[in-house]
mmCIF file of C-alpha atoms and ligand atoms in Angstrom:
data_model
loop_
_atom_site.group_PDB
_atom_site.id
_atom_site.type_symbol
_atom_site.label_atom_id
_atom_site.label_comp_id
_atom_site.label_asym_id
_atom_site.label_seq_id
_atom_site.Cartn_x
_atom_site.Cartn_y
_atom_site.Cartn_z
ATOM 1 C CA UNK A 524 68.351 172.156 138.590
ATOM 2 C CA UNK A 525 67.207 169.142 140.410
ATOM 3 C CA UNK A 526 63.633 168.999 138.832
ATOM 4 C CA UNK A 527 65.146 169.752 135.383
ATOM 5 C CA UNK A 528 67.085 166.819 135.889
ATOM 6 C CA UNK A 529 64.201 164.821 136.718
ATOM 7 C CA UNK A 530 61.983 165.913 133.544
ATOM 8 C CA UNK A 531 64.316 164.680 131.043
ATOM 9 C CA UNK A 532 64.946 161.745 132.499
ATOM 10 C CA UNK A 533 61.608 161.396 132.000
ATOM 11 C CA UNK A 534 61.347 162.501 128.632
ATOM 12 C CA UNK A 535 64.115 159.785 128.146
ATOM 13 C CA UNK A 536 62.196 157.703 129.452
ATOM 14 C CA UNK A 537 59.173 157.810 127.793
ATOM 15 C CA UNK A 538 60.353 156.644 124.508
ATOM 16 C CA UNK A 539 61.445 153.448 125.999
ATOM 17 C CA UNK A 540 57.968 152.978 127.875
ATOM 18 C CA UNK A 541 55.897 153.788 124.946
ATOM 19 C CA UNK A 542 57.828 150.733 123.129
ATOM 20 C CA UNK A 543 57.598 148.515 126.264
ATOM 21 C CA UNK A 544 53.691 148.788 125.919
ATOM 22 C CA UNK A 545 53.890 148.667 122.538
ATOM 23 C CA UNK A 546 56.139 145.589 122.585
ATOM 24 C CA UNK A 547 53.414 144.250 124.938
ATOM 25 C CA UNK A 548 50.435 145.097 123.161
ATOM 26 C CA UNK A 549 51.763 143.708 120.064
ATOM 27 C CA UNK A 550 53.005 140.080 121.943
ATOM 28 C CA UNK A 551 49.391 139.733 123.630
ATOM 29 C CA UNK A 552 47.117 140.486 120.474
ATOM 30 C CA UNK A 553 49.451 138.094 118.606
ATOM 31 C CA UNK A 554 49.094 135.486 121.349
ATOM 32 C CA UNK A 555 45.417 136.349 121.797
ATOM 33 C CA UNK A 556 44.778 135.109 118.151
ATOM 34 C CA UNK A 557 46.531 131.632 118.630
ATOM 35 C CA UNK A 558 44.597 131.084 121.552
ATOM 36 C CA UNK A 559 41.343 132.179 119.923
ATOM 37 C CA UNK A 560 42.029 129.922 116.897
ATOM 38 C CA UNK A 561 44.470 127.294 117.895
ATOM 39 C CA UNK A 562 44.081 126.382 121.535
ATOM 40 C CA UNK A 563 40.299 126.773 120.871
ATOM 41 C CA UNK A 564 40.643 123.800 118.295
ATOM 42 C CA UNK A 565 42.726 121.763 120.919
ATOM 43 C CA UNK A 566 39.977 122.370 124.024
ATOM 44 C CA UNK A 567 36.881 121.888 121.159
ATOM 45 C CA UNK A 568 38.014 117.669 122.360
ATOM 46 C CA UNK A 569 37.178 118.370 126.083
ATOM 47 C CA UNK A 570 34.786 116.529 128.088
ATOM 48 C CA UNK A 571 32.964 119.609 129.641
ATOM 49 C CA UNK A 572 30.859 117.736 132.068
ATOM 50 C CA UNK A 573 30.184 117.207 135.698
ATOM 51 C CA UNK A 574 30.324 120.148 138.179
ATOM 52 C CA UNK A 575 32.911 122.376 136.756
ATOM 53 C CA UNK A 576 31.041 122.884 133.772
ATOM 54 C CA UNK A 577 27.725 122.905 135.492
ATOM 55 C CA UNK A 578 29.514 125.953 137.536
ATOM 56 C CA UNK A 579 30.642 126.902 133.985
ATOM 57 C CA UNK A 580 34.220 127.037 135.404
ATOM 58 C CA UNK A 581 34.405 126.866 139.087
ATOM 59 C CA UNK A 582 34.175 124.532 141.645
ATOM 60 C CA UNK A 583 34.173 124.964 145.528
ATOM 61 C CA UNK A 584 34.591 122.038 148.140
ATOM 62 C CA UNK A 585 36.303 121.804 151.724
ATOM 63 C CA UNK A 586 38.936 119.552 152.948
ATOM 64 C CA UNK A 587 38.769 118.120 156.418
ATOM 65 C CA UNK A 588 40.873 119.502 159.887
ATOM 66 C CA UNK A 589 43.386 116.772 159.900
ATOM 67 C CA UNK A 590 44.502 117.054 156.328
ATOM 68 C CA UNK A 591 44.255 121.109 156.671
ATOM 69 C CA UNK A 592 46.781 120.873 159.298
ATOM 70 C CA UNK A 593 48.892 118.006 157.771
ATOM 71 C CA UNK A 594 49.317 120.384 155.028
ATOM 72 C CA UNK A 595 50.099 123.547 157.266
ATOM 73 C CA UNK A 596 52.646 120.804 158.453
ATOM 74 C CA UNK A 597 54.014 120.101 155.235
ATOM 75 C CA UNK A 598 54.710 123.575 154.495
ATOM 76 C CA UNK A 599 56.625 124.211 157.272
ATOM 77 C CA UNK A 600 58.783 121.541 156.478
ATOM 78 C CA UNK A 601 59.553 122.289 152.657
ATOM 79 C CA UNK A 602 58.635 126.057 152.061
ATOM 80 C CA UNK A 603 60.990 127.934 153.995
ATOM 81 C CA UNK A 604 64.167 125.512 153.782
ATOM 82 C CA UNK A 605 63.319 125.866 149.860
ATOM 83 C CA UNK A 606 63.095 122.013 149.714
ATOM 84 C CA UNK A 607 61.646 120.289 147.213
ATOM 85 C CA UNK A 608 58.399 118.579 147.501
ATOM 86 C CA UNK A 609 58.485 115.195 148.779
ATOM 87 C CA UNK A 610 54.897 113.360 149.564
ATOM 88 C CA UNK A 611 56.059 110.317 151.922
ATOM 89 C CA UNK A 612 54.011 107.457 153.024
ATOM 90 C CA UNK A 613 53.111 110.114 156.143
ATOM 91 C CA UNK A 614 50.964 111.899 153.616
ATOM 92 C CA UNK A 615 49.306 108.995 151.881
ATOM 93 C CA UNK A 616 45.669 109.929 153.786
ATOM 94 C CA UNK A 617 45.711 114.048 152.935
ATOM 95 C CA UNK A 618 46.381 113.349 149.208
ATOM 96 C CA UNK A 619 43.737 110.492 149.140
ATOM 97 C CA UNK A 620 41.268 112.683 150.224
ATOM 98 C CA UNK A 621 42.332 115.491 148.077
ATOM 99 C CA UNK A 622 42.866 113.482 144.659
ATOM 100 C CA UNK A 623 39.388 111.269 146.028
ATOM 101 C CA UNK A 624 37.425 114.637 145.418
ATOM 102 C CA UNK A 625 39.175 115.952 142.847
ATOM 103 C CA UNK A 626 39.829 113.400 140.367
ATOM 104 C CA UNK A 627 36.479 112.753 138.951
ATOM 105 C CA UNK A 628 35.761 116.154 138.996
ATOM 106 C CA UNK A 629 38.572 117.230 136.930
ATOM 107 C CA UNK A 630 38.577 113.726 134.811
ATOM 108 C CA UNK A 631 34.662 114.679 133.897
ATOM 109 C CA UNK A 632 35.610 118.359 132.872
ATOM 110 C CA UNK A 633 39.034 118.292 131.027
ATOM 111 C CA UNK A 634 38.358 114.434 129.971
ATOM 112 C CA UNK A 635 40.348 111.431 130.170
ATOM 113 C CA UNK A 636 43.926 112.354 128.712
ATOM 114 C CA UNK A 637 43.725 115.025 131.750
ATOM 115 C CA UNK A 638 47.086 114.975 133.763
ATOM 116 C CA UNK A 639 48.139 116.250 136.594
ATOM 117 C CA UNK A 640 51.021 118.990 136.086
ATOM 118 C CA UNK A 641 52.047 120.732 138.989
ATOM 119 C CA UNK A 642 52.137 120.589 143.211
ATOM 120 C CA UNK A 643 53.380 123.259 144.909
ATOM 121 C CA UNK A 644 53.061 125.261 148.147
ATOM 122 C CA UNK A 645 51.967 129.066 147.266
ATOM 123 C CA UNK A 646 52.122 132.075 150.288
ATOM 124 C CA UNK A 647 50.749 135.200 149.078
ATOM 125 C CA UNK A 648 50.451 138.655 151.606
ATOM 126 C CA UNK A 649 49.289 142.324 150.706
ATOM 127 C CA UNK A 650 52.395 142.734 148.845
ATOM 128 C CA UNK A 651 50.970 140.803 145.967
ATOM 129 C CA UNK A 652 48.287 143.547 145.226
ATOM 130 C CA UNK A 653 51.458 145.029 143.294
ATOM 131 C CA UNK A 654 52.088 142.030 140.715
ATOM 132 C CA UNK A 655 50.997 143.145 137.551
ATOM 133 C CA UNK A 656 50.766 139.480 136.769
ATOM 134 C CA UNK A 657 47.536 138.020 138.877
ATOM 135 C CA UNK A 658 46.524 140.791 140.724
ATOM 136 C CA UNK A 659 44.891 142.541 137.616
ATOM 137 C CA UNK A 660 42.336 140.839 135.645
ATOM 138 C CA UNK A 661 43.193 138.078 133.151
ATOM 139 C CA UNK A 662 43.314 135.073 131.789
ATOM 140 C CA UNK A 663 46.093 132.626 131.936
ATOM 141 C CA UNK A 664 46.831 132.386 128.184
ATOM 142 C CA UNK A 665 47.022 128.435 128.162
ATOM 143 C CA UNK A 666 43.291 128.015 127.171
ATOM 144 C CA UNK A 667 41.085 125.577 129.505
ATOM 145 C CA UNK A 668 43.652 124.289 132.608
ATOM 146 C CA UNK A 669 42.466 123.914 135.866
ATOM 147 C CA UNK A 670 43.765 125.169 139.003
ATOM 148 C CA UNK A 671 43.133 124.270 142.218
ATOM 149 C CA UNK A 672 43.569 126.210 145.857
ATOM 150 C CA UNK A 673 44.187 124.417 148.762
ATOM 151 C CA UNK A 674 43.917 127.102 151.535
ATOM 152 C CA UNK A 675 44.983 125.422 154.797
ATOM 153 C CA UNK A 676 46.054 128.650 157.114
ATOM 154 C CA UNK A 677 43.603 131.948 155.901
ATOM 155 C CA UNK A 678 40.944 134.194 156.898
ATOM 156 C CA UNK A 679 39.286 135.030 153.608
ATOM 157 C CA UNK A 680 40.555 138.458 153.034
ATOM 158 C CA UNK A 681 42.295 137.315 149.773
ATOM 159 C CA UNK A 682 39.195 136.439 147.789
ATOM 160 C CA UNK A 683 40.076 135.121 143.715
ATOM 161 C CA UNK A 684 37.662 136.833 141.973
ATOM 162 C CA UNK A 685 36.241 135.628 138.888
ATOM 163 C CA UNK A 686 34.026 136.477 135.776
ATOM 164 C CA UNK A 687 31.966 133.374 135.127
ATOM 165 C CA UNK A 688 30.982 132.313 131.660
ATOM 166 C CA UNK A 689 27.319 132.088 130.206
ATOM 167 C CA UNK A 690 28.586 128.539 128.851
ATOM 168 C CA UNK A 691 30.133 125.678 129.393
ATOM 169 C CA UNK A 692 33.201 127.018 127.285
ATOM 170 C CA UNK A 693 33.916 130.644 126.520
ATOM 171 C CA UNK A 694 31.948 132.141 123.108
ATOM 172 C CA UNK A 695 33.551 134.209 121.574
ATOM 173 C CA UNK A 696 32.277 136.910 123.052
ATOM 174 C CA UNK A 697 33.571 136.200 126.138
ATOM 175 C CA UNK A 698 37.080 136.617 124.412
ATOM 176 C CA UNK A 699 36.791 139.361 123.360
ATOM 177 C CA UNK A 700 35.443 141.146 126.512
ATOM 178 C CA UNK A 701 38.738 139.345 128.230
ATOM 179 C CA UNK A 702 41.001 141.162 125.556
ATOM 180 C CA UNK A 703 39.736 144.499 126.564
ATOM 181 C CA UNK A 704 39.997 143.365 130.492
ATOM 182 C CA UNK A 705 43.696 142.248 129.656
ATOM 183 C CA UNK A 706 45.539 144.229 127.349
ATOM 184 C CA UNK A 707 45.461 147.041 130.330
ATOM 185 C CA UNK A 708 48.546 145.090 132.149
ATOM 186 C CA UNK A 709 50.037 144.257 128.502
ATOM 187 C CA UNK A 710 50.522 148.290 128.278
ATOM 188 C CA UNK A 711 51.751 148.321 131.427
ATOM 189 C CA UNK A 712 48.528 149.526 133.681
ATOM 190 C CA UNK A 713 46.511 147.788 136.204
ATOM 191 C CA UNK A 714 43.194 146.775 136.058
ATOM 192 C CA UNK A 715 41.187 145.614 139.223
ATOM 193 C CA UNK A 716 37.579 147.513 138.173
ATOM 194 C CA UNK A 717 34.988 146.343 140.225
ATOM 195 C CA UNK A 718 32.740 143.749 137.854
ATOM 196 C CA UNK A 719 29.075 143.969 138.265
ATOM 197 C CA UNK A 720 28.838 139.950 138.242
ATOM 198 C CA UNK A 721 32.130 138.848 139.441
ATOM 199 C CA UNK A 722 31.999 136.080 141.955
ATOM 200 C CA UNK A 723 34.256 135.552 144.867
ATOM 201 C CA UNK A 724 36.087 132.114 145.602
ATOM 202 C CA UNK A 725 37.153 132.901 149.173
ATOM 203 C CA UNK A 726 40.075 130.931 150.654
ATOM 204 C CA UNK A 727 40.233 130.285 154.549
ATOM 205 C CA UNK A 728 41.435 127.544 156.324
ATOM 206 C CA UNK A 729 39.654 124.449 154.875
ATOM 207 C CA UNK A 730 38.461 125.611 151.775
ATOM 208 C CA UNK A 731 39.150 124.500 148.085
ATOM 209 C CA UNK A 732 38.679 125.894 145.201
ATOM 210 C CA UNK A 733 38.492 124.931 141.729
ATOM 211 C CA UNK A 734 38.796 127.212 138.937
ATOM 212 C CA UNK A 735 39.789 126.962 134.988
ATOM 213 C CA UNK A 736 42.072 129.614 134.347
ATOM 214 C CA UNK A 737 40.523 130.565 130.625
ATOM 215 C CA UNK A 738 38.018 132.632 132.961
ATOM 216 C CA UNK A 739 38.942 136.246 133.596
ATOM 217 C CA UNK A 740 40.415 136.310 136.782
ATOM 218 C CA UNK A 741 42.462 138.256 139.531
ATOM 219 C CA UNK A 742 43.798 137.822 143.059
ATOM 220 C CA UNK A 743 42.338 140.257 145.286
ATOM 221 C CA UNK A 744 45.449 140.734 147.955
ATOM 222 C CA UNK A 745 44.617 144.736 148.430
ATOM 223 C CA UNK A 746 42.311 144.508 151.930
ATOM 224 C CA UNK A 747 44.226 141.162 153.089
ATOM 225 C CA UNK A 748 43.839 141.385 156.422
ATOM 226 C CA UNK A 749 46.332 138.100 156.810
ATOM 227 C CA UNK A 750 48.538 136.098 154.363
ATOM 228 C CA UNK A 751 47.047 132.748 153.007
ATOM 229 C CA UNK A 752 48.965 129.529 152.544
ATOM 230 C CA UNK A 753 48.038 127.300 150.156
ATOM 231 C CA UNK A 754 48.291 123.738 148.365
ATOM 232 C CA UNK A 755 47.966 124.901 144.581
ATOM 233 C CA UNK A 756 47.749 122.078 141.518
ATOM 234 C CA UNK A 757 47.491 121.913 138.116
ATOM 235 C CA UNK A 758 45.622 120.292 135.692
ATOM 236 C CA UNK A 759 45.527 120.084 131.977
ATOM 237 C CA UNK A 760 45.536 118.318 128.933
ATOM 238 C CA UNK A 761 49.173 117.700 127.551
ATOM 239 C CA UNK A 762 47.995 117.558 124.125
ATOM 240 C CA UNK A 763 48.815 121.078 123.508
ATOM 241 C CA UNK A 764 51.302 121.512 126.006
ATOM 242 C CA UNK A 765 53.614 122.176 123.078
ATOM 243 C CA UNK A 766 51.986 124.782 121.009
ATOM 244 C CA UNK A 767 51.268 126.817 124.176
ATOM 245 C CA UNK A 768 54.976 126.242 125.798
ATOM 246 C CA UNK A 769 56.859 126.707 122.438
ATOM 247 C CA UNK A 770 54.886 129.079 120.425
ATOM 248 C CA UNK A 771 52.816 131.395 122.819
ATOM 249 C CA UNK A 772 55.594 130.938 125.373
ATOM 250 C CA UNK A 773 52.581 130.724 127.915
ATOM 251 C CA UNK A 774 53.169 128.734 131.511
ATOM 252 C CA UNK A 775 51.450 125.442 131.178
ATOM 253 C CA UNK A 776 53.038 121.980 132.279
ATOM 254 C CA UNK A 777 55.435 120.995 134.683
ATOM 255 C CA UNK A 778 57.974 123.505 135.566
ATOM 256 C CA UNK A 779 61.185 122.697 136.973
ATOM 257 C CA UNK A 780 61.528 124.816 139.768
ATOM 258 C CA UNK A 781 58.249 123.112 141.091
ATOM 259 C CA UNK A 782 59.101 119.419 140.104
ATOM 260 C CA UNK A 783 58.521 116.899 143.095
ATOM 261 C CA UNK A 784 59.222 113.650 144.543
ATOM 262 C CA UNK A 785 56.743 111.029 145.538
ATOM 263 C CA UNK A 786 56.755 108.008 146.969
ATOM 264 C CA UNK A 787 55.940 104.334 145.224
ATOM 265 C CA UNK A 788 53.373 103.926 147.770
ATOM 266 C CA UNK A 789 51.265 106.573 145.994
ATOM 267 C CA UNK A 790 51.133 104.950 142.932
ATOM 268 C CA UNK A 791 48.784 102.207 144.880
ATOM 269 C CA UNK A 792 46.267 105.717 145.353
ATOM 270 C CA UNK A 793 44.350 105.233 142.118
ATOM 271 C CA UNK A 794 43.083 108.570 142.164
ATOM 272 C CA UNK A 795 46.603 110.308 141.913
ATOM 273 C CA UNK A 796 48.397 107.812 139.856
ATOM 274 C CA UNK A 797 45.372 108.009 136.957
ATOM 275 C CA UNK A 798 46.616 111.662 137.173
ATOM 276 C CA UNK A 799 50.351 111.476 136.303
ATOM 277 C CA UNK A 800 51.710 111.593 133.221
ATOM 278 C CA UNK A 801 53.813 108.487 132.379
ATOM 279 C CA UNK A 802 56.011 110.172 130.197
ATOM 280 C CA UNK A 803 57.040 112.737 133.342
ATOM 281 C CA UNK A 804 56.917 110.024 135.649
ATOM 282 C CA UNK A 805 61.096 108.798 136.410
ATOM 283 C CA UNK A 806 62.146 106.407 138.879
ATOM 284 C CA UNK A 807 65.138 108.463 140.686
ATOM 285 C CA UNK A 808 65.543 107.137 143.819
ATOM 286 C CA UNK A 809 65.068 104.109 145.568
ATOM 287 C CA UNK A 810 61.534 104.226 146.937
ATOM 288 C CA UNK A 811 60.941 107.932 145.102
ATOM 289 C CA UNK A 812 59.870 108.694 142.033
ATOM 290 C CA UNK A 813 60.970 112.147 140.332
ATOM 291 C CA UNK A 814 57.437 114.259 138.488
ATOM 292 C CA UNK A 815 59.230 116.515 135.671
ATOM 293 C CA UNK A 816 59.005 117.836 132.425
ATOM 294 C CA UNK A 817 62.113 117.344 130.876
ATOM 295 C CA UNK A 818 61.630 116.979 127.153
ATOM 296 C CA UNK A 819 60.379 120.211 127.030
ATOM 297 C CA UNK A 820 62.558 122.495 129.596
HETATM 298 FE FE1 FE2 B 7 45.947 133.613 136.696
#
């Protein structure tokens, strides 16, 4: 009686998942499109130079012991007490190093209307090997956007891996191969195949990595061996922040849940303030400034 229960629940159920995937498959190959033809037309305008696009997508550096564990310090102080992010005076010389070696990098490959978008502290364990969302392969939907890993407590057993490009940008091609990879989770199934020439951006303690997100991509948490804590940002060009936020509904921008606080005193750090957005830049508090997107959330 029991297992008859059980198989018509099932066949109840399978109506409903059928359309789910459906529903999926549809929204992706719609959004797919868009991407292909109008977020294509929006990254045609980017610089594509310097060692990102040399890398054709990736960039790895290393960031030194006393900001690694300034950052570790950081952590503990926001991430568990759910705090926002504040970066006080205290942190001036970790995000001068970190915005020192990234800016140029990122203002070479994106171009000079890059901005920054989002800081935020990221844990991730073995658990994560069950998100259908970055543990199969994909892209991020948002065209070229940069993200960068700041691993400051890990022991490389959560590699990102990543299917590097033949060219600077994407062919077509390359799309297409990324629709097959993708539409797997769209229907509701994972994909983490083993790809001949995937390459491995390993985070542990020290390491940064630089990656645009229009690359196939997953998070490899299945053989983590410990969790990894890291710095992540976000970079992109706001020009089509828009289209991607209001039309393909795709997560680009600042979000509110990870808007932060800064202090005036980092506006003197060239390297970071040449990064923010003026228009998400608010004066808030006395000595703080507020880094939010609220004309579009
Ligand atoms: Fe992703």
């Amino acid at each position: 009686m029991i297992n008859l229960i059980k198989i018509y629940k099932k066949i109840l159920k399978s109506p409903i998942l059928i359309f789910k995937s459906l529903k999926g498959f549809l929204s992706f190959s719609v959004r797919f499109s868009l991407i292909i033809s109008v977020i294509r037309f929006y990254d045609r305008k980017l610089k594509l130079q310097g060692e990102i696009a040399k890398n054709n997508g990736y960039a790895k550096l290393n960031l030194s012991s006393t900001s690694t564990k300034h950052l570790n310090k950081l952590f503990n102080e926001s991430f568990y007490k759910k705090k926002k992010l504040y970066l006080e005076p205290s942190s001036l010389i970790t995000f001068k190093e970190i915005f020192d070696k990234l800016n140029p990098m990122i203002i070479n490959y994106i171009g000079k209307n890059a901005k920054l978008d989002n800081i935020m502290f990221n844990l991730t364990t073995k658990e994560h090997a069950n998100s259908k969302a970055s543990s199969n392969w994909h892209t991020d939907n948002v065209g070229a956007r940069l993200k960068v890993f700041i691993c400051f407590k890990g022991d490389g057993s959560q590699p990102t891996y990543i299917i590097p490009s033949k060219t600077k940008y994407p062919k077509m091609f390359y799309f297409l191969k990324s629709y097959l990879m993708e539409v797997f989770r769209w229907l509701g199934k994972s994909n983490k195949i083993k790809i001949k020439n995937e390459i491995s951006l390993i985070h542990k303690t020290g390491t940064i990595n630089v990656l645009d997100t229009n690359l196939l991509h997953r998070g490899c948490y299945e053989n983590a061996t410990k969790d990894r804590y890291e710095l992540k940002l976000e970079f992109s060009d706001p020009a089509k922040h828009f289209f991607a936020r209001r039309v393909l509904l795709s997560p680009i921008g600042t979000e509110k849940m990870y808007s932060f606080f800064f202090h005036k005193d980092f506006l003197k750090l060239n390297s970071f303030s040449s990064l923010l957005d003026q228009k998400r830049t608010y004066k808030k508090l006395k000595d703080h400034y507020l880094y939010n997107d609220f004309d579009i959330l």
